[in-house]
């Protein structure tokens, strides 16, 4: 289960290739250092700590989404809103590279109307998420 959650946590990592390509040579060393500190150091530590704390607090009855375990807790409601906003603002980081990839595959089709392209991709993401209902289905958990 943890492996699938870790993959979902780092879903936008593919953007680093485009960012790296746009950096000057002197700045590439800095970004590599930042990435090596942020992903294995900070992000992984936070995810593992959060997972372990949920398990220690709730034991075997912990849900996939640990926030579900906290019923009627105002602080956890704030956390749910913050998580929702984070996921909402993460969408452009996923849709923009997808649009660029589709433009490279089908240049004649995808360069007609950028607003409709993005709206179509967002609709595709929305209805896919609606149809799945849970990451467990997508990740095979």
PDB file of C-alpha atoms in Angstrom:
ATOM      1  CA  UNK A   1       0.000   0.000   0.000  1.00  0.00           C
ATOM      2  CA  UNK A   2       2.756   2.455   0.905  1.00  0.00           C
ATOM      3  CA  UNK A   3       4.457   2.093  -2.476  1.00  0.00           C
ATOM      4  CA  UNK A   4       1.330   3.153  -4.364  1.00  0.00           C
ATOM      5  CA  UNK A   5       0.750   6.095  -2.048  1.00  0.00           C
ATOM      6  CA  UNK A   6       4.340   7.252  -2.444  1.00  0.00           C
ATOM      7  CA  UNK A   7       3.993   7.145  -6.239  1.00  0.00           C
ATOM      8  CA  UNK A   8       0.798   9.211  -6.030  1.00  0.00           C
ATOM      9  CA  UNK A   9       2.516  11.668  -3.701  1.00  0.00           C
ATOM     10  CA  UNK A  10       5.226  12.425  -6.248  1.00  0.00           C
ATOM     11  CA  UNK A  11       2.941  12.553  -9.304  1.00  0.00           C
ATOM     12  CA  UNK A  12       4.350  15.827 -10.632  1.00  0.00           C
ATOM     13  CA  UNK A  13       8.000  14.780 -10.597  1.00  0.00           C
ATOM     14  CA  UNK A  14       8.146  14.531 -14.383  1.00  0.00           C
ATOM     15  CA  UNK A  15       8.016  18.331 -14.617  1.00  0.00           C
ATOM     16  CA  UNK A  16      11.622  18.522 -13.448  1.00  0.00           C
ATOM     17  CA  UNK A  17      12.928  17.488 -16.896  1.00  0.00           C
ATOM     18  CA  UNK A  18      11.444  20.549 -18.575  1.00  0.00           C
ATOM     19  CA  UNK A  19      12.572  22.783 -15.721  1.00  0.00           C
ATOM     20  CA  UNK A  20      16.074  21.328 -15.879  1.00  0.00           C
ATOM     21  CA  UNK A  21      16.225  21.943 -19.634  1.00  0.00           C
ATOM     22  CA  UNK A  22      15.387  25.615 -19.153  1.00  0.00           C
ATOM     23  CA  UNK A  23      18.037  26.252 -16.482  1.00  0.00           C
ATOM     24  CA  UNK A  24      21.460  27.690 -17.139  1.00  0.00           C
ATOM     25  CA  UNK A  25      24.369  25.333 -16.516  1.00  0.00           C
ATOM     26  CA  UNK A  26      25.379  27.151 -13.320  1.00  0.00           C
ATOM     27  CA  UNK A  27      21.882  26.758 -11.870  1.00  0.00           C
ATOM     28  CA  UNK A  28      21.572  23.039 -12.654  1.00  0.00           C
ATOM     29  CA  UNK A  29      23.790  22.086  -9.729  1.00  0.00           C
ATOM     30  CA  UNK A  30      21.539  24.111  -7.417  1.00  0.00           C
ATOM     31  CA  UNK A  31      18.314  22.507  -8.635  1.00  0.00           C
ATOM     32  CA  UNK A  32      19.795  19.011  -8.343  1.00  0.00           C
ATOM     33  CA  UNK A  33      20.760  19.749  -4.753  1.00  0.00           C
ATOM     34  CA  UNK A  34      17.276  21.100  -4.021  1.00  0.00           C
ATOM     35  CA  UNK A  35      15.622  18.027  -5.552  1.00  0.00           C
ATOM     36  CA  UNK A  36      17.887  15.643  -3.642  1.00  0.00           C
ATOM     37  CA  UNK A  37      17.061  17.407  -0.381  1.00  0.00           C
ATOM     38  CA  UNK A  38      13.347  17.943  -0.992  1.00  0.00           C
ATOM     39  CA  UNK A  39      12.178  14.561  -2.287  1.00  0.00           C
ATOM     40  CA  UNK A  40      14.141  11.956  -0.337  1.00  0.00           C
ATOM     41  CA  UNK A  41      14.749  14.183   2.662  1.00  0.00           C
ATOM     42  CA  UNK A  42      11.747  16.355   3.388  1.00  0.00           C
ATOM     43  CA  UNK A  43       8.787  14.907   1.463  1.00  0.00           C
ATOM     44  CA  UNK A  44       9.507  11.253   2.123  1.00  0.00           C
ATOM     45  CA  UNK A  45      10.121  11.928   5.803  1.00  0.00           C
ATOM     46  CA  UNK A  46       6.813  13.777   6.118  1.00  0.00           C
ATOM     47  CA  UNK A  47       4.848  11.020   4.342  1.00  0.00           C
ATOM     48  CA  UNK A  48       6.431   8.212   6.339  1.00  0.00           C
ATOM     49  CA  UNK A  49       5.970  10.097   9.624  1.00  0.00           C
ATOM     50  CA  UNK A  50       2.322  10.839   8.816  1.00  0.00           C
ATOM     51  CA  UNK A  51       1.681   7.209   7.903  1.00  0.00           C
ATOM     52  CA  UNK A  52       3.323   5.866  11.013  1.00  0.00           C
ATOM     53  CA  UNK A  53       1.549   8.364  13.277  1.00  0.00           C
ATOM     54  CA  UNK A  54      -1.808   7.347  11.797  1.00  0.00           C
ATOM     55  CA  UNK A  55      -0.987   3.682  12.337  1.00  0.00           C
ATOM     56  CA  UNK A  56       0.228   4.229  15.903  1.00  0.00           C
ATOM     57  CA  UNK A  57      -2.846   6.315  16.758  1.00  0.00           C
ATOM     58  CA  UNK A  58      -5.530   4.117  15.156  1.00  0.00           C
ATOM     59  CA  UNK A  59      -3.792   0.757  14.831  1.00  0.00           C
ATOM     60  CA  UNK A  60      -5.160  -1.631  12.245  1.00  0.00           C
ATOM     61  CA  UNK A  61      -8.393   0.365  11.861  1.00  0.00           C
ATOM     62  CA  UNK A  62      -6.661   3.323  10.178  1.00  0.00           C
ATOM     63  CA  UNK A  63      -8.279   4.296   6.871  1.00  0.00           C
ATOM     64  CA  UNK A  64      -6.379   4.940   3.622  1.00  0.00           C
ATOM     65  CA  UNK A  65      -7.194   8.604   4.167  1.00  0.00           C
ATOM     66  CA  UNK A  66      -6.252   9.136   7.811  1.00  0.00           C
ATOM     67  CA  UNK A  67      -8.362  12.317   7.950  1.00  0.00           C
ATOM     68  CA  UNK A  68     -11.491  10.150   7.679  1.00  0.00           C
ATOM     69  CA  UNK A  69     -10.651   8.647  11.074  1.00  0.00           C
ATOM     70  CA  UNK A  70     -11.088  12.018  12.781  1.00  0.00           C
ATOM     71  CA  UNK A  71     -14.857  12.528  12.887  1.00  0.00           C
ATOM     72  CA  UNK A  72     -16.258  15.976  13.743  1.00  0.00           C
ATOM     73  CA  UNK A  73     -12.844  17.474  14.477  1.00  0.00           C
ATOM     74  CA  UNK A  74     -12.661  21.135  13.362  1.00  0.00           C
ATOM     75  CA  UNK A  75      -8.879  21.006  12.978  1.00  0.00           C
ATOM     76  CA  UNK A  76      -9.141  18.016  10.644  1.00  0.00           C
ATOM     77  CA  UNK A  77     -11.832  19.846   8.664  1.00  0.00           C
ATOM     78  CA  UNK A  78      -9.286  22.608   8.075  1.00  0.00           C
ATOM     79  CA  UNK A  79      -6.787  19.930   7.026  1.00  0.00           C
ATOM     80  CA  UNK A  80      -9.320  18.488   4.553  1.00  0.00           C
ATOM     81  CA  UNK A  81      -9.867  21.938   3.015  1.00  0.00           C
ATOM     82  CA  UNK A  82      -6.094  22.491   2.784  1.00  0.00           C
ATOM     83  CA  UNK A  83      -5.643  19.084   1.132  1.00  0.00           C
ATOM     84  CA  UNK A  84      -8.461  19.839  -1.312  1.00  0.00           C
ATOM     85  CA  UNK A  85      -6.875  23.164  -2.251  1.00  0.00           C
ATOM     86  CA  UNK A  86      -3.487  21.500  -2.683  1.00  0.00           C
ATOM     87  CA  UNK A  87      -4.958  18.918  -5.036  1.00  0.00           C
ATOM     88  CA  UNK A  88      -6.865  21.590  -6.943  1.00  0.00           C
ATOM     89  CA  UNK A  89      -3.775  23.729  -7.469  1.00  0.00           C
ATOM     90  CA  UNK A  90      -1.774  20.642  -8.470  1.00  0.00           C
ATOM     91  CA  UNK A  91      -3.943  20.108 -11.561  1.00  0.00           C
ATOM     92  CA  UNK A  92      -2.096  22.614 -13.786  1.00  0.00           C
ATOM     93  CA  UNK A  93       1.152  20.816 -13.001  1.00  0.00           C
ATOM     94  CA  UNK A  94      -0.379  17.655 -14.412  1.00  0.00           C
ATOM     95  CA  UNK A  95      -2.505  19.032 -17.260  1.00  0.00           C
ATOM     96  CA  UNK A  96       0.081  21.415 -18.747  1.00  0.00           C
ATOM     97  CA  UNK A  97       2.740  18.743 -19.483  1.00  0.00           C
ATOM     98  CA  UNK A  98      -0.003  16.405 -20.708  1.00  0.00           C
ATOM     99  CA  UNK A  99      -1.143  19.102 -23.147  1.00  0.00           C
ATOM    100  CA  UNK A 100       2.440  19.688 -24.335  1.00  0.00           C
ATOM    101  CA  UNK A 101       2.915  15.931 -24.853  1.00  0.00           C
ATOM    102  CA  UNK A 102      -0.317  15.694 -26.832  1.00  0.00           C
ATOM    103  CA  UNK A 103       0.758  18.684 -28.947  1.00  0.00           C
ATOM    104  CA  UNK A 104       3.997  16.893 -29.785  1.00  0.00           C
ATOM    105  CA  UNK A 105       2.137  13.695 -30.707  1.00  0.00           C
ATOM    106  CA  UNK A 106      -0.681  15.369 -32.666  1.00  0.00           C
ATOM    107  CA  UNK A 107       0.473  18.889 -33.626  1.00  0.00           C
ATOM    108  CA  UNK A 108      -2.285  19.488 -36.169  1.00  0.00           C
ATOM    109  CA  UNK A 109      -5.080  18.645 -33.754  1.00  0.00           C
ATOM    110  CA  UNK A 110      -3.896  20.097 -30.461  1.00  0.00           C
ATOM    111  CA  UNK A 111      -2.912  23.629 -31.545  1.00  0.00           C
ATOM    112  CA  UNK A 112      -6.384  24.818 -32.537  1.00  0.00           C
ATOM    113  CA  UNK A 113      -7.815  26.354 -29.339  1.00  0.00           C
ATOM    114  CA  UNK A 114      -5.743  26.226 -26.139  1.00  0.00           C
ATOM    115  CA  UNK A 115      -8.677  27.110 -23.873  1.00  0.00           C
ATOM    116  CA  UNK A 116     -10.804  24.258 -25.214  1.00  0.00           C
ATOM    117  CA  UNK A 117      -7.848  21.874 -25.033  1.00  0.00           C
ATOM    118  CA  UNK A 118      -7.248  22.642 -21.366  1.00  0.00           C
ATOM    119  CA  UNK A 119     -10.970  22.528 -20.588  1.00  0.00           C
ATOM    120  CA  UNK A 120     -11.221  19.144 -22.318  1.00  0.00           C
ATOM    121  CA  UNK A 121      -8.249  17.743 -20.426  1.00  0.00           C
ATOM    122  CA  UNK A 122      -9.619  19.037 -17.105  1.00  0.00           C
ATOM    123  CA  UNK A 123     -12.975  17.435 -17.918  1.00  0.00           C
ATOM    124  CA  UNK A 124     -11.174  14.179 -18.727  1.00  0.00           C
ATOM    125  CA  UNK A 125      -9.304  14.296 -15.411  1.00  0.00           C
ATOM    126  CA  UNK A 126     -12.502  15.174 -13.524  1.00  0.00           C
ATOM    127  CA  UNK A 127     -14.609  12.388 -15.015  1.00  0.00           C
ATOM    128  CA  UNK A 128     -11.797   9.860 -14.617  1.00  0.00           C
ATOM    129  CA  UNK A 129     -11.511  10.779 -10.931  1.00  0.00           C
ATOM    130  CA  UNK A 130     -15.287  10.685 -10.568  1.00  0.00           C
ATOM    131  CA  UNK A 131     -15.455   7.271 -12.199  1.00  0.00           C
ATOM    132  CA  UNK A 132     -12.641   5.830 -10.099  1.00  0.00           C
ATOM    133  CA  UNK A 133     -13.871   7.300  -6.813  1.00  0.00           C
ATOM    134  CA  UNK A 134     -10.751   6.067  -5.029  1.00  0.00           C
ATOM    135  CA  UNK A 135      -7.042   5.884  -5.768  1.00  0.00           C
ATOM    136  CA  UNK A 136      -7.184   2.279  -4.644  1.00  0.00           C
ATOM    137  CA  UNK A 137      -8.788   1.352  -7.972  1.00  0.00           C
ATOM    138  CA  UNK A 138      -6.200   3.254  -9.999  1.00  0.00           C
ATOM    139  CA  UNK A 139      -3.234   1.929  -8.042  1.00  0.00           C
ATOM    140  CA  UNK A 140      -4.545  -1.613  -7.756  1.00  0.00           C
ATOM    141  CA  UNK A 141      -4.632  -1.607  -3.962  1.00  0.00           C
TER     142      UNK A 141
END
